[in-house]
Short mmCIF file of C-alpha atoms in Angstrom, two decimals:
data_model
loop_
_atom_site.label_atom_id
_atom_site.label_comp_id
_atom_site.label_asym_id
_atom_site.label_seq_id
_atom_site.Cartn_x
_atom_site.Cartn_y
_atom_site.Cartn_z
CA MET A 1 -35.80 -4.79 32.12
CA GLU A 2 -38.05 -5.96 29.30
CA THR A 3 -37.03 -8.63 26.86
CA VAL A 4 -37.77 -7.50 23.35
CA SER A 5 -36.51 -10.62 21.74
CA GLU A 6 -34.16 -13.60 22.34
CA ASN A 7 -32.89 -15.96 19.67
CA ARG A 8 -30.62 -18.99 19.83
CA ALA A 9 -27.39 -18.45 17.92
CA PHE A 10 -24.10 -20.42 17.87
CA GLY A 11 -25.17 -22.22 21.05
CA GLY A 12 -25.74 -18.90 22.90
CA VAL A 13 -28.48 -16.37 23.07
CA GLN A 14 -28.82 -13.09 21.17
CA GLY A 15 -31.10 -10.86 23.13
CA VAL A 16 -32.53 -7.36 22.63
CA TYR A 17 -33.77 -5.57 25.75
CA ARG A 18 -35.49 -2.38 26.84
CA HIS A 19 -35.36 -0.51 30.12
CA ALA A 20 -36.19 2.87 31.60
CA SER A 21 -32.96 4.82 31.86
CA ALA A 22 -32.40 7.13 34.82
CA SER A 23 -29.52 8.81 32.89
CA THR A 24 -31.48 9.78 29.77
CA GLY A 25 -35.03 9.92 31.24
CA THR A 26 -36.13 7.73 28.36
CA ASP A 27 -36.48 4.09 27.46
CA MET A 28 -33.28 2.69 26.11
CA VAL A 29 -32.84 -0.42 23.91
CA PHE A 30 -29.64 -2.46 23.76
CA SER A 31 -28.51 -5.85 22.60
CA VAL A 32 -26.42 -8.56 24.34
CA PHE A 33 -25.03 -11.79 22.92
CA VAL A 34 -24.21 -14.37 25.68
CA PRO A 35 -22.19 -17.28 24.39
CA PRO A 36 -22.64 -20.90 25.59
CA HIS A 37 -21.15 -21.32 29.03
CA GLU A 38 -21.19 -23.60 32.04
CA ALA A 39 -23.67 -22.79 34.76
CA GLY A 40 -22.33 -20.25 37.24
CA ALA A 41 -19.45 -19.11 34.91
CA LYS A 42 -18.63 -15.43 34.57
CA LEU A 43 -17.57 -14.21 31.13
CA PRO A 44 -15.57 -11.22 29.94
CA VAL A 45 -17.52 -8.35 28.31
CA VAL A 46 -16.81 -6.58 24.99
CA TRP A 47 -18.60 -3.25 24.54
CA TYR A 48 -19.35 -2.09 20.97
CA LEU A 49 -20.35 1.54 20.40
CA SER A 50 -22.08 2.37 17.15
CA GLY A 51 -21.82 5.32 14.75
CA LEU A 52 -23.90 8.09 13.46
CA THR A 53 -27.49 7.18 12.46
CA CYS A 54 -27.21 3.75 13.99
CA THR A 55 -28.95 1.93 16.77
CA HIS A 56 -27.99 -1.36 18.50
CA ALA A 57 -29.46 -3.17 15.47
CA ASN A 58 -26.80 -2.29 12.95
CA VAL A 59 -23.96 -4.33 14.48
CA THR A 60 -26.33 -6.95 15.91
CA GLU A 61 -27.57 -7.71 12.40
CA LYS A 62 -24.54 -7.00 10.32
CA GLY A 63 -21.48 -7.28 12.53
CA GLU A 64 -20.81 -11.04 12.16
CA PHE A 65 -19.48 -11.34 15.67
CA ARG A 66 -21.43 -14.18 17.20
CA ALA A 67 -19.54 -17.23 15.88
CA LEU A 68 -16.30 -16.02 17.25
CA CYS A 69 -17.74 -14.68 20.49
CA ALA A 70 -19.19 -18.15 21.03
CA GLU A 71 -15.83 -19.69 20.34
CA LEU A 72 -13.92 -17.27 22.59
CA GLY A 73 -16.51 -17.01 25.40
CA LEU A 74 -17.17 -13.31 24.99
CA ILE A 75 -20.31 -11.42 26.00
CA PHE A 76 -20.97 -8.72 23.32
CA VAL A 77 -22.99 -5.63 24.35
CA ALA A 78 -24.28 -3.03 21.91
CA PRO A 79 -26.06 0.09 23.28
CA ASP A 80 -28.01 2.66 21.22
CA THR A 81 -26.39 5.86 20.05
CA SER A 82 -28.71 8.43 21.60
CA PRO A 83 -31.87 8.80 23.70
CA ARG A 84 -35.07 8.53 21.71
CA GLY A 85 -38.78 9.10 22.22
CA GLU A 86 -41.36 11.83 22.62
CA GLY A 87 -39.93 15.11 23.91
CA VAL A 88 -36.29 14.20 23.08
CA ALA A 89 -34.67 17.15 21.25
CA ASP A 90 -33.39 16.70 17.74
CA ASP A 91 -31.36 18.81 15.31
CA VAL A 92 -33.58 21.70 14.16
CA ASP A 93 -32.95 20.78 10.53
CA GLY A 94 -33.11 17.03 11.07
CA ALA A 95 -29.46 16.53 10.16
CA TYR A 96 -28.02 13.04 10.55
CA ASP A 97 -24.90 14.18 12.39
CA PHE A 98 -26.52 15.80 15.46
CA GLY A 99 -29.41 14.97 17.72
CA LEU A 100 -31.22 11.64 17.39
CA GLY A 101 -28.84 8.86 16.49
CA ALA A 102 -25.93 11.12 17.12
CA GLY A 103 -25.38 11.39 20.86
CA PHE A 104 -21.57 11.37 20.53
CA TYR A 105 -21.16 9.63 23.95
CA VAL A 106 -21.11 12.85 25.98
CA ASP A 107 -23.21 14.30 28.74
CA ALA A 108 -24.73 17.35 27.22
CA THR A 109 -24.74 20.57 29.23
CA GLU A 110 -26.56 22.81 26.67
CA ALA A 111 -30.30 23.26 26.37
CA PRO A 112 -32.39 21.60 25.20
CA PHE A 113 -30.09 18.57 24.96
CA ALA A 114 -28.97 18.47 28.58
CA ASP A 115 -32.45 17.05 29.50
CA HIS A 116 -31.86 13.71 27.87
CA TYR A 117 -28.48 13.46 26.12
CA LYS A 118 -26.45 11.78 28.93
CA MET A 119 -24.85 9.05 26.85
CA TRP A 120 -21.47 9.18 28.72
CA SER A 121 -23.13 8.44 32.06
CA TYR A 122 -25.43 5.84 30.44
CA VAL A 123 -22.59 3.91 28.77
CA THR A 124 -19.98 4.22 31.51
CA GLU A 125 -22.17 3.91 34.63
CA GLU A 126 -25.87 2.95 34.28
CA LEU A 127 -25.74 0.21 31.57
CA PRO A 128 -22.65 -1.51 33.06
CA ALA A 129 -24.48 -1.80 36.39
CA LEU A 130 -27.45 -3.36 34.56
CA ILE A 131 -25.28 -5.78 32.57
CA ALA A 132 -23.55 -6.78 35.88
CA ALA A 133 -26.82 -7.43 37.53
CA ALA A 134 -28.70 -9.27 34.70
CA PHE A 135 -26.07 -11.24 32.83
CA PRO A 136 -23.18 -13.65 33.65
CA ALA A 137 -20.66 -10.81 33.23
CA ASP A 138 -17.22 -10.65 34.76
CA MET A 139 -16.96 -6.87 35.11
CA GLY A 140 -13.27 -7.27 36.09
CA ARG A 141 -12.63 -8.22 32.46
CA GLN A 142 -14.02 -5.65 30.09
CA SER A 143 -12.89 -4.21 26.69
CA ILE A 144 -14.39 -1.64 24.35
CA MET A 145 -14.56 -1.07 20.63
CA GLY A 146 -16.58 1.13 18.24
CA HIS A 147 -17.13 2.44 14.78
CA SER A 148 -16.91 6.00 13.53
CA MET A 149 -18.69 8.12 16.17
CA GLY A 150 -18.64 4.94 18.31
CA GLY A 151 -14.90 4.61 17.63
CA HIS A 152 -14.59 8.09 19.09
CA GLY A 153 -16.62 6.94 22.06
CA ALA A 154 -14.58 3.79 22.56
CA LEU A 155 -11.22 5.67 22.39
CA THR A 156 -12.28 8.45 24.77
CA ILE A 157 -13.87 6.07 27.27
CA GLY A 158 -11.04 3.64 27.06
CA LEU A 159 -8.48 6.41 27.59
CA THR A 160 -10.42 7.81 30.49
CA TYR A 161 -10.81 4.45 32.25
CA PRO A 162 -7.68 2.44 31.39
CA GLU A 163 -8.00 0.49 34.58
CA ARG A 164 -11.44 -0.79 33.52
CA PHE A 165 -10.82 -1.76 29.90
CA SER A 166 -8.19 -4.38 29.06
CA ALA A 167 -8.36 -3.59 25.37
CA VAL A 168 -9.50 -0.59 23.24
CA SER A 169 -9.99 -0.73 19.47
CA ALA A 170 -11.94 1.10 16.75
CA PHE A 171 -13.06 0.91 13.24
CA ALA A 172 -12.68 4.22 11.28
CA PRO A 173 -12.89 6.37 14.45
CA ILE A 174 -13.31 10.12 14.70
CA VAL A 175 -10.00 10.52 16.43
CA ALA A 176 -9.92 14.34 16.89
CA PRO A 177 -13.46 15.66 16.98
CA SER A 178 -12.29 19.13 18.05
CA GLN A 179 -10.60 19.45 14.68
CA VAL A 180 -13.22 18.12 12.23
CA PRO A 181 -16.66 19.32 11.20
CA TRP A 182 -18.66 16.35 12.74
CA GLY A 183 -16.97 16.82 16.04
CA ARG A 184 -17.07 20.63 16.17
CA LYS A 185 -20.80 20.56 15.51
CA ALA A 186 -21.50 17.86 18.09
CA LEU A 187 -19.22 19.08 20.83
CA GLY A 188 -20.29 22.76 20.39
CA GLY A 189 -23.98 21.82 20.34
CA TYR A 190 -23.87 19.53 23.35
CA LEU A 191 -21.11 21.09 25.44
CA GLY A 192 -21.09 24.77 24.48
CA ALA A 193 -18.46 27.11 23.13
CA ASP A 194 -15.77 26.55 25.75
CA LYS A 195 -13.28 24.30 23.80
CA ALA A 196 -11.46 23.37 27.02
CA ALA A 197 -14.57 21.37 27.93
CA TRP A 198 -14.22 19.39 24.64
CA ARG A 199 -10.80 18.01 25.36
CA LYS A 200 -11.98 15.13 27.57
CA HIS A 201 -14.11 13.93 24.66
CA ASP A 202 -11.37 14.11 22.06
CA ALA A 203 -9.01 11.14 21.93
CA VAL A 204 -6.00 13.07 20.50
CA ALA A 205 -6.45 15.81 23.11
CA LEU A 206 -6.75 13.29 25.94
CA ILE A 207 -3.43 11.73 24.90
CA GLU A 208 -1.83 15.22 24.63
CA ASP A 209 -3.12 15.84 28.10
CA GLY A 210 -1.59 12.74 29.55
CA ALA A 211 -4.14 9.91 29.18
CA ARG A 212 -2.46 6.58 28.49
CA VAL A 213 -3.29 3.01 27.52
CA GLU A 214 -0.69 0.36 26.63
CA ALA A 215 -1.97 -0.33 23.09
CA LEU A 216 -4.65 0.65 20.61
CA LEU A 217 -5.90 -1.19 17.51
CA VAL A 218 -7.48 0.80 14.65
CA ASP A 219 -8.66 -0.37 11.28
CA GLN A 220 -9.37 2.24 8.61
CA GLY A 221 -10.71 1.79 5.12
CA GLY A 222 -8.59 3.42 2.43
CA ALA A 223 -11.65 4.08 0.24
CA ASP A 224 -13.66 5.63 3.14
CA ALA A 225 -15.37 8.76 1.83
CA PHE A 226 -14.93 10.43 5.28
CA LEU A 227 -11.24 9.63 5.65
CA GLU A 228 -9.68 12.99 4.86
CA LYS A 229 -12.33 15.38 6.20
CA GLU A 230 -13.72 13.74 9.30
CA LEU A 231 -11.50 10.88 10.48
CA GLN A 232 -7.85 11.85 9.90
CA PRO A 233 -6.14 8.78 11.67
CA ASP A 234 -2.75 10.31 11.15
CA LEU A 235 -3.55 12.72 14.01
CA LEU A 236 -3.97 9.70 16.30
CA ARG A 237 -0.79 8.18 14.90
CA ALA A 238 1.18 11.29 15.76
CA ALA A 239 -0.24 11.61 19.24
CA CYS A 240 0.46 7.97 20.06
CA GLU A 241 4.01 8.17 18.79
CA ALA A 242 4.67 11.28 20.95
CA ALA A 243 3.15 9.52 24.00
CA GLY A 244 4.70 6.17 23.51
CA ILE A 245 1.36 4.33 22.99
CA ASP A 246 1.63 1.18 20.88
CA LEU A 247 -0.86 1.99 18.05
CA THR A 248 -1.57 -0.62 15.38
CA LEU A 249 -3.15 1.37 12.60
CA ASN A 250 -4.22 -0.88 9.66
CA MET A 251 -5.03 0.99 6.48
CA ARG A 252 -7.25 -1.39 4.48
CA ALA A 253 -7.05 -0.58 0.75
CA GLY A 254 -10.35 -0.49 -1.11
CA TYR A 255 -12.61 -0.67 2.03
CA ASP A 256 -15.22 1.97 2.80
CA HIS A 257 -17.08 3.11 5.90
CA SER A 258 -19.77 0.38 5.89
CA TYR A 259 -20.47 -2.83 7.75
CA TYR A 260 -18.92 -4.74 4.89
CA PHE A 261 -15.63 -3.29 6.08
CA ILE A 262 -16.42 -3.71 9.77
CA SER A 263 -17.57 -7.37 9.45
CA THR A 264 -14.44 -8.23 7.47
CA PHE A 265 -12.15 -7.29 10.25
CA MET A 266 -14.39 -7.91 13.32
CA ALA A 267 -12.79 -11.26 13.95
CA ASP A 268 -9.30 -9.68 14.12
CA HIS A 269 -10.50 -7.22 16.69
CA LEU A 270 -12.29 -9.83 18.83
CA ARG A 271 -9.21 -12.01 18.91
CA TRP A 272 -7.05 -9.01 19.84
CA HIS A 273 -9.50 -8.31 22.68
CA ALA A 274 -9.69 -11.92 23.83
CA ASP A 275 -5.95 -12.11 24.12
CA ARG A 276 -5.92 -9.16 26.44
CA LEU A 277 -9.00 -10.16 28.44
CA GLY A 278 -7.42 -13.44 29.46
#
């Protein structure tokens, strides 16, 4: 693992790191904030998955999480959103919602994306092993959150591994990708035409098929330009009501899809995670 940068912040260390990924066959960059702690201490881990067009840098630079992570004693990990580099396939038209920056947290099975787009394995297997080995992380206390496409990733991963994640939350998530244009394009392009294969990467479908967590927290901006067409949080509300999942869905009037929205409510999410992480 190569250290790209490390900076002192709120008594802890904000780092950016690069490593050669076996999952993607590329170099991958991620960021980790480690709060101040006593020597030998193991700290709970909050995973943050970013949205379309983003890298680790968006939340690292704009998320305003470090002060509270330092106060609460939380490690904050932010991976990239897709593989990158020479030879990595992209959307043929260079669209922002597929290909580079838009890995959708799935393991692609369709050519040419299957060669590198293994973001599910990277985020759920490879990177956690690296975090456990290289940082003072208590992997028995993990939680996960994300934004937009990353909110989709956080919900689907959290629902798939409820024993691993003590808390699951999202900002403006794509809750039912099988039913919206962003998701249909991504799932069809990465996984093929068999919609049965899409269901394990669709939070609403996972709940319909029996996946359960005790509670979910979602914040959604009421002025989000993508709300009606791509996000549709009411589909998640209906699925959670039918399944008996305690969903807190906060509709935030006047807020959009940006990091101004995310940073405003980041502290609420971190406190909610910390309460459940112990």
